[in-house]
Amino acid sequence: MAKVYKKTSGNESIALYLGKRDFVDHVESVDIVDGVIKVDPAELEGRKVWVYLACAFRYGSDDLDVIGLSFRKDIWVKRIQIYPVVGTNPANTPMQEALLKKCGDQGHPFTFTIDTNLPCSVGLQPAPEDAGKSCGVDYEVKAYIANEADDPDEKISKKDTCRLIIRKIQFAPGKVGAGPKADISKNFMMSDKPVHLEASIEKELYFHGDPIPVNVKINNETTKVVKKIKITVEQTTEVLLYQSDKYSKTVLTEEFAEEIKGESTLEKTFTVIPLLSNNKEKRGLAVDGRLKDEDTNLASTTIIRPGMDKGMQGIMVSYKIKVNLLVSSGGLLGGLTASDVGVEVPLVLMSPKPADVPVE
């Protein structure tokens, strides 16, 4: 085990140990969350020790809670009594055996199974001037000392708690299908022939940071001149919990000075790379869940399996590539219009499976 993640309560009576903080959604199942709680019963004063795993949607900074506004909505919560021990525990995992060696006799293992229909960790990027935690879906493992598991009348002191944020992540599937294609023929005034545009990508899924070749075919049967080709990648975010909110943000725009004269054709591949590093200032952009302030990337496309409850996802993310032709109306005074001829194709962005994650 390369690293152990540990958080101790303020009164040092309990400590939470995890061997990892990233848990993979394999579509059919999710990695179990297995850890250990170290308990010193000397300061419990007859109270019990519990641990919970919660998937929650955060829609405001912690500052709002000071004025009585709830800033978290729990999507899913499970609780386990750790001390005193009740019932029988499942067999320890190799991870728990390693952690118990560090805790000694005061270590108590726990195991959670995450439902497969729960969302992956995702956040909405705050503006540079925003303070506090960003909106998004996160997972929290929290150990606490209390008389009851969930008594709304019981006030639990912060010194009686310790917690770690974890991530539920999903990697690209092993098999990737053929890429989509879209085309359009458009007629213009004073012209009896069209401009035909076709755009396609070679495969349906690309990894974050990889070049994306966009194949463009143009057949200009008119007397007009295509002056430029504009390629845009848009991220569409749908926030499903606190209100029905759907919006799109451009994560890449590039223009290519390709002139296609009247009654001529062009067939060419243009390469684009949408990156979060070029969009750091955009408030509300969806990004993959992060731990502390580490680097992350644009949010991965949300994969909805048959039978899944869309409303449970909290935040849904999708992408599309738009190809537009800037067409001149001809003559010395001819204008340019970006939206004269345009198509769009869907794009799936995800992270590749690391070598140590088995391919499904």
mmCIF file of C-alpha atoms in Angstrom, residues 97-279:
data_model
loop_
_atom_site.group_PDB
_atom_site.id
_atom_site.type_symbol
_atom_site.label_atom_id
_atom_site.label_comp_id
_atom_site.label_asym_id
_atom_site.label_seq_id
_atom_site.Cartn_x
_atom_site.Cartn_y
_atom_site.Cartn_z
ATOM 1 C CA GLU A 97 -5.727 -6.060 6.992
ATOM 2 C CA ALA A 98 -2.954 -3.648 6.049
ATOM 3 C CA LEU A 99 -4.706 -0.733 7.790
ATOM 4 C CA LEU A 100 -5.389 -2.784 10.936
ATOM 5 C CA LYS A 101 -1.655 -3.392 11.298
ATOM 6 C CA LYS A 102 -1.242 0.374 11.637
ATOM 7 C CA CYS A 103 -4.138 0.764 14.108
ATOM 8 C CA GLY A 104 -3.448 -2.141 16.429
ATOM 9 C CA ASP A 105 -6.097 -3.575 18.743
ATOM 10 C CA GLN A 106 -8.211 -0.383 18.621
ATOM 11 C CA GLY A 107 -8.923 -0.732 14.883
ATOM 12 C CA HIS A 108 -12.432 -1.533 13.652
ATOM 13 C CA PRO A 109 -13.007 -2.282 9.927
ATOM 14 C CA PHE A 110 -15.988 -1.024 7.920
ATOM 15 C CA THR A 111 -17.207 -1.690 4.385
ATOM 16 C CA PHE A 112 -19.666 0.231 2.202
ATOM 17 C CA THR A 113 -21.114 -0.793 -1.147
ATOM 18 C CA ILE A 114 -21.984 2.138 -3.407
ATOM 19 C CA ASP A 115 -25.136 1.793 -5.520
ATOM 20 C CA THR A 116 -24.429 1.626 -9.248
ATOM 21 C CA ASN A 117 -27.102 4.220 -10.082
ATOM 22 C CA LEU A 118 -25.352 7.016 -8.161
ATOM 23 C CA PRO A 119 -23.529 9.834 -9.979
ATOM 24 C CA CYS A 120 -19.789 10.190 -10.357
ATOM 25 C CA SER A 121 -17.973 13.016 -8.588
ATOM 26 C CA VAL A 122 -18.317 16.263 -10.534
ATOM 27 C CA GLY A 123 -18.030 19.950 -9.687
ATOM 28 C CA LEU A 124 -18.985 23.302 -11.189
ATOM 29 C CA GLN A 125 -15.964 25.548 -11.541
ATOM 30 C CA PRO A 126 -16.162 28.697 -9.392
ATOM 31 C CA ALA A 127 -15.143 32.102 -10.708
ATOM 32 C CA PRO A 128 -11.655 33.264 -9.617
ATOM 33 C CA GLU A 129 -13.203 35.691 -7.109
ATOM 34 C CA ASP A 130 -15.578 33.115 -5.564
ATOM 35 C CA ALA A 131 -14.779 31.909 -2.045
ATOM 36 C CA GLY A 132 -15.732 28.640 -0.370
ATOM 37 C CA LYS A 133 -16.407 25.264 -1.887
ATOM 38 C CA SER A 134 -17.785 24.975 -5.386
ATOM 39 C CA CYS A 135 -21.134 23.461 -6.296
ATOM 40 C CA GLY A 136 -21.164 19.826 -7.293
ATOM 41 C CA VAL A 137 -21.596 16.176 -6.351
ATOM 42 C CA ASP A 138 -19.173 14.726 -3.823
ATOM 43 C CA TYR A 139 -18.751 11.683 -1.586
ATOM 44 C CA GLU A 140 -17.790 11.919 2.081
ATOM 45 C CA VAL A 141 -16.716 9.267 4.583
ATOM 46 C CA LYS A 142 -17.266 10.591 8.101
ATOM 47 C CA ALA A 143 -16.711 9.008 11.527
ATOM 48 C CA TYR A 144 -18.438 10.593 14.510
ATOM 49 C CA ILE A 145 -19.238 10.093 18.197
ATOM 50 C CA ALA A 146 -22.922 10.285 19.110
ATOM 51 C CA ASN A 147 -25.665 8.661 21.158
ATOM 52 C CA GLU A 148 -27.740 7.843 18.072
ATOM 53 C CA ALA A 149 -26.907 7.339 14.404
ATOM 54 C CA ASP A 150 -29.066 10.180 13.108
ATOM 55 C CA ASP A 151 -30.891 12.149 15.784
ATOM 56 C CA PRO A 152 -31.812 15.646 14.493
ATOM 57 C CA ASP A 153 -32.003 16.905 18.081
ATOM 58 C CA GLU A 154 -28.475 15.744 18.960
ATOM 59 C CA LYS A 155 -25.768 18.322 18.402
ATOM 60 C CA ILE A 156 -22.507 16.671 17.349
ATOM 61 C CA SER A 157 -19.407 18.725 18.083
ATOM 62 C CA LYS A 158 -16.796 19.080 15.311
ATOM 63 C CA LYS A 159 -14.150 17.772 17.707
ATOM 64 C CA ASP A 160 -16.097 14.488 17.794
ATOM 65 C CA THR A 161 -15.848 13.993 14.006
ATOM 66 C CA CYS A 162 -13.283 13.219 11.336
ATOM 67 C CA ARG A 163 -13.918 12.948 7.610
ATOM 68 C CA LEU A 164 -12.331 12.371 4.211
ATOM 69 C CA ILE A 165 -13.693 13.301 0.788
ATOM 70 C CA ILE A 166 -13.480 10.458 -1.737
ATOM 71 C CA ARG A 167 -14.278 10.254 -5.445
ATOM 72 C CA LYS A 168 -16.456 7.942 -7.507
ATOM 73 C CA ILE A 169 -14.915 7.907 -10.971
ATOM 74 C CA GLN A 170 -15.674 6.209 -14.261
ATOM 75 C CA PHE A 171 -13.234 5.333 -17.024
ATOM 76 C CA ALA A 172 -13.801 4.892 -20.723
ATOM 77 C CA PRO A 173 -15.099 1.451 -21.778
ATOM 78 C CA GLY A 174 -12.736 -0.977 -23.471
ATOM 79 C CA LYS A 175 -14.739 -1.014 -26.702
ATOM 80 C CA VAL A 176 -15.381 2.225 -28.581
ATOM 81 C CA GLY A 177 -17.875 2.503 -31.435
ATOM 82 C CA ALA A 178 -17.591 4.323 -34.737
ATOM 83 C CA GLY A 179 -17.831 8.089 -34.710
ATOM 84 C CA PRO A 180 -20.929 10.087 -35.638
ATOM 85 C CA LYS A 181 -21.477 12.031 -38.866
ATOM 86 C CA ALA A 182 -23.765 14.921 -39.779
ATOM 87 C CA ASP A 183 -24.425 16.729 -43.045
ATOM 88 C CA ILE A 184 -26.540 19.525 -44.443
ATOM 89 C CA SER A 185 -27.295 21.098 -47.826
ATOM 90 C CA LYS A 186 -28.283 24.724 -47.793
ATOM 91 C CA ASN A 187 -29.602 26.908 -50.587
ATOM 92 C CA PHE A 188 -29.115 30.672 -50.675
ATOM 93 C CA MET A 189 -31.139 33.456 -52.183
ATOM 94 C CA MET A 190 -30.322 34.172 -55.817
ATOM 95 C CA SER A 191 -28.759 30.726 -56.159
ATOM 96 C CA ASP A 192 -30.427 27.561 -57.392
ATOM 97 C CA LYS A 193 -27.655 25.292 -56.121
ATOM 98 C CA PRO A 194 -26.601 24.505 -52.527
ATOM 99 C CA VAL A 195 -23.535 24.430 -50.326
ATOM 100 C CA HIS A 196 -23.153 20.927 -48.942
ATOM 101 C CA LEU A 197 -21.308 20.404 -45.626
ATOM 102 C CA GLU A 198 -20.447 17.108 -43.958
ATOM 103 C CA ALA A 199 -18.577 16.723 -40.626
ATOM 104 C CA SER A 200 -17.537 13.539 -38.833
ATOM 105 C CA ILE A 201 -15.174 12.163 -36.210
ATOM 106 C CA GLU A 202 -13.492 8.772 -36.453
ATOM 107 C CA LYS A 203 -14.739 7.338 -33.138
ATOM 108 C CA GLU A 204 -17.477 8.187 -30.651
ATOM 109 C CA LEU A 205 -15.169 8.630 -27.634
ATOM 110 C CA TYR A 206 -11.934 10.508 -27.025
ATOM 111 C CA PHE A 207 -9.763 10.809 -23.928
ATOM 112 C CA HIS A 208 -9.259 14.115 -22.119
ATOM 113 C CA GLY A 209 -6.285 15.942 -23.656
ATOM 114 C CA ASP A 210 -6.120 13.820 -26.808
ATOM 115 C CA PRO A 211 -6.232 15.484 -30.248
ATOM 116 C CA ILE A 212 -9.643 15.136 -31.927
ATOM 117 C CA PRO A 213 -9.477 14.985 -35.749
ATOM 118 C CA VAL A 214 -12.612 16.513 -37.295
ATOM 119 C CA ASN A 215 -13.174 15.475 -40.907
ATOM 120 C CA VAL A 216 -14.837 18.177 -43.011
ATOM 121 C CA LYS A 217 -16.172 17.806 -46.553
ATOM 122 C CA ILE A 218 -17.499 20.828 -48.456
ATOM 123 C CA ASN A 219 -19.086 20.903 -51.898
ATOM 124 C CA ASN A 220 -19.765 24.515 -52.851
ATOM 125 C CA GLU A 221 -22.033 24.437 -55.900
ATOM 126 C CA THR A 222 -22.923 28.145 -55.604
ATOM 127 C CA THR A 223 -21.115 31.266 -56.819
ATOM 128 C CA LYS A 224 -20.496 32.334 -53.219
ATOM 129 C CA VAL A 225 -17.137 31.939 -51.468
ATOM 130 C CA VAL A 226 -16.583 30.077 -48.208
ATOM 131 C CA LYS A 227 -14.034 32.243 -46.397
ATOM 132 C CA LYS A 228 -13.496 30.401 -43.111
ATOM 133 C CA ILE A 229 -14.317 27.212 -41.235
ATOM 134 C CA LYS A 230 -15.187 27.634 -37.579
ATOM 135 C CA ILE A 231 -15.048 24.633 -35.199
ATOM 136 C CA THR A 232 -16.514 24.889 -31.700
ATOM 137 C CA VAL A 233 -16.690 22.376 -28.850
ATOM 138 C CA GLU A 234 -19.548 22.995 -26.413
ATOM 139 C CA GLN A 235 -20.158 21.514 -22.989
ATOM 140 C CA THR A 236 -23.810 21.234 -21.942
ATOM 141 C CA THR A 237 -24.492 20.939 -18.208
ATOM 142 C CA GLU A 238 -27.861 19.951 -16.775
ATOM 143 C CA VAL A 239 -28.305 20.516 -13.032
ATOM 144 C CA LEU A 240 -31.144 18.298 -11.871
ATOM 145 C CA LEU A 241 -31.520 18.604 -8.103
ATOM 146 C CA TYR A 242 -32.074 22.084 -6.742
ATOM 147 C CA GLN A 243 -33.799 23.347 -9.881
ATOM 148 C CA SER A 244 -34.141 22.500 -13.546
ATOM 149 C CA ASP A 245 -31.161 24.312 -15.015
ATOM 150 C CA LYS A 246 -29.538 23.537 -18.367
ATOM 151 C CA TYR A 247 -26.862 25.645 -20.029
ATOM 152 C CA SER A 248 -24.015 25.379 -22.528
ATOM 153 C CA LYS A 249 -20.514 26.811 -22.419
ATOM 154 C CA THR A 250 -17.963 26.924 -25.213
ATOM 155 C CA VAL A 251 -14.725 25.169 -24.243
ATOM 156 C CA LEU A 252 -12.969 25.586 -27.596
ATOM 157 C CA THR A 253 -13.318 27.833 -30.642
ATOM 158 C CA GLU A 254 -10.930 27.747 -33.588
ATOM 159 C CA GLU A 255 -11.180 29.359 -37.030
ATOM 160 C CA PHE A 256 -9.369 28.049 -40.084
ATOM 161 C CA ALA A 257 -8.766 30.363 -43.048
ATOM 162 C CA GLU A 258 -9.763 27.969 -45.813
ATOM 163 C CA GLU A 259 -11.196 29.591 -48.952
ATOM 164 C CA ILE A 260 -13.519 27.446 -51.047
ATOM 165 C CA LYS A 261 -14.463 29.313 -54.185
ATOM 166 C CA GLY A 262 -17.721 28.842 -56.038
ATOM 167 C CA GLU A 263 -18.192 25.528 -57.807
ATOM 168 C CA SER A 264 -15.320 23.865 -55.960
ATOM 169 C CA THR A 265 -14.805 21.332 -53.145
ATOM 170 C CA LEU A 266 -12.676 20.765 -50.070
ATOM 171 C CA GLU A 267 -12.006 17.646 -48.035
ATOM 172 C CA LYS A 268 -9.732 18.176 -45.031
ATOM 173 C CA THR A 269 -9.152 17.082 -41.425
ATOM 174 C CA PHE A 270 -8.808 19.711 -38.694
ATOM 175 C CA THR A 271 -7.483 18.812 -35.238
ATOM 176 C CA VAL A 272 -8.825 20.340 -32.025
ATOM 177 C CA ILE A 273 -8.002 19.721 -28.325
ATOM 178 C CA PRO A 274 -10.500 21.019 -25.736
ATOM 179 C CA LEU A 275 -8.667 21.581 -22.431
ATOM 180 C CA LEU A 276 -9.654 22.844 -18.996
ATOM 181 C CA SER A 277 -6.384 24.809 -18.849
ATOM 182 C CA ASN A 278 -7.778 27.134 -21.529
ATOM 183 C CA ASN A 279 -11.039 27.657 -19.606
#
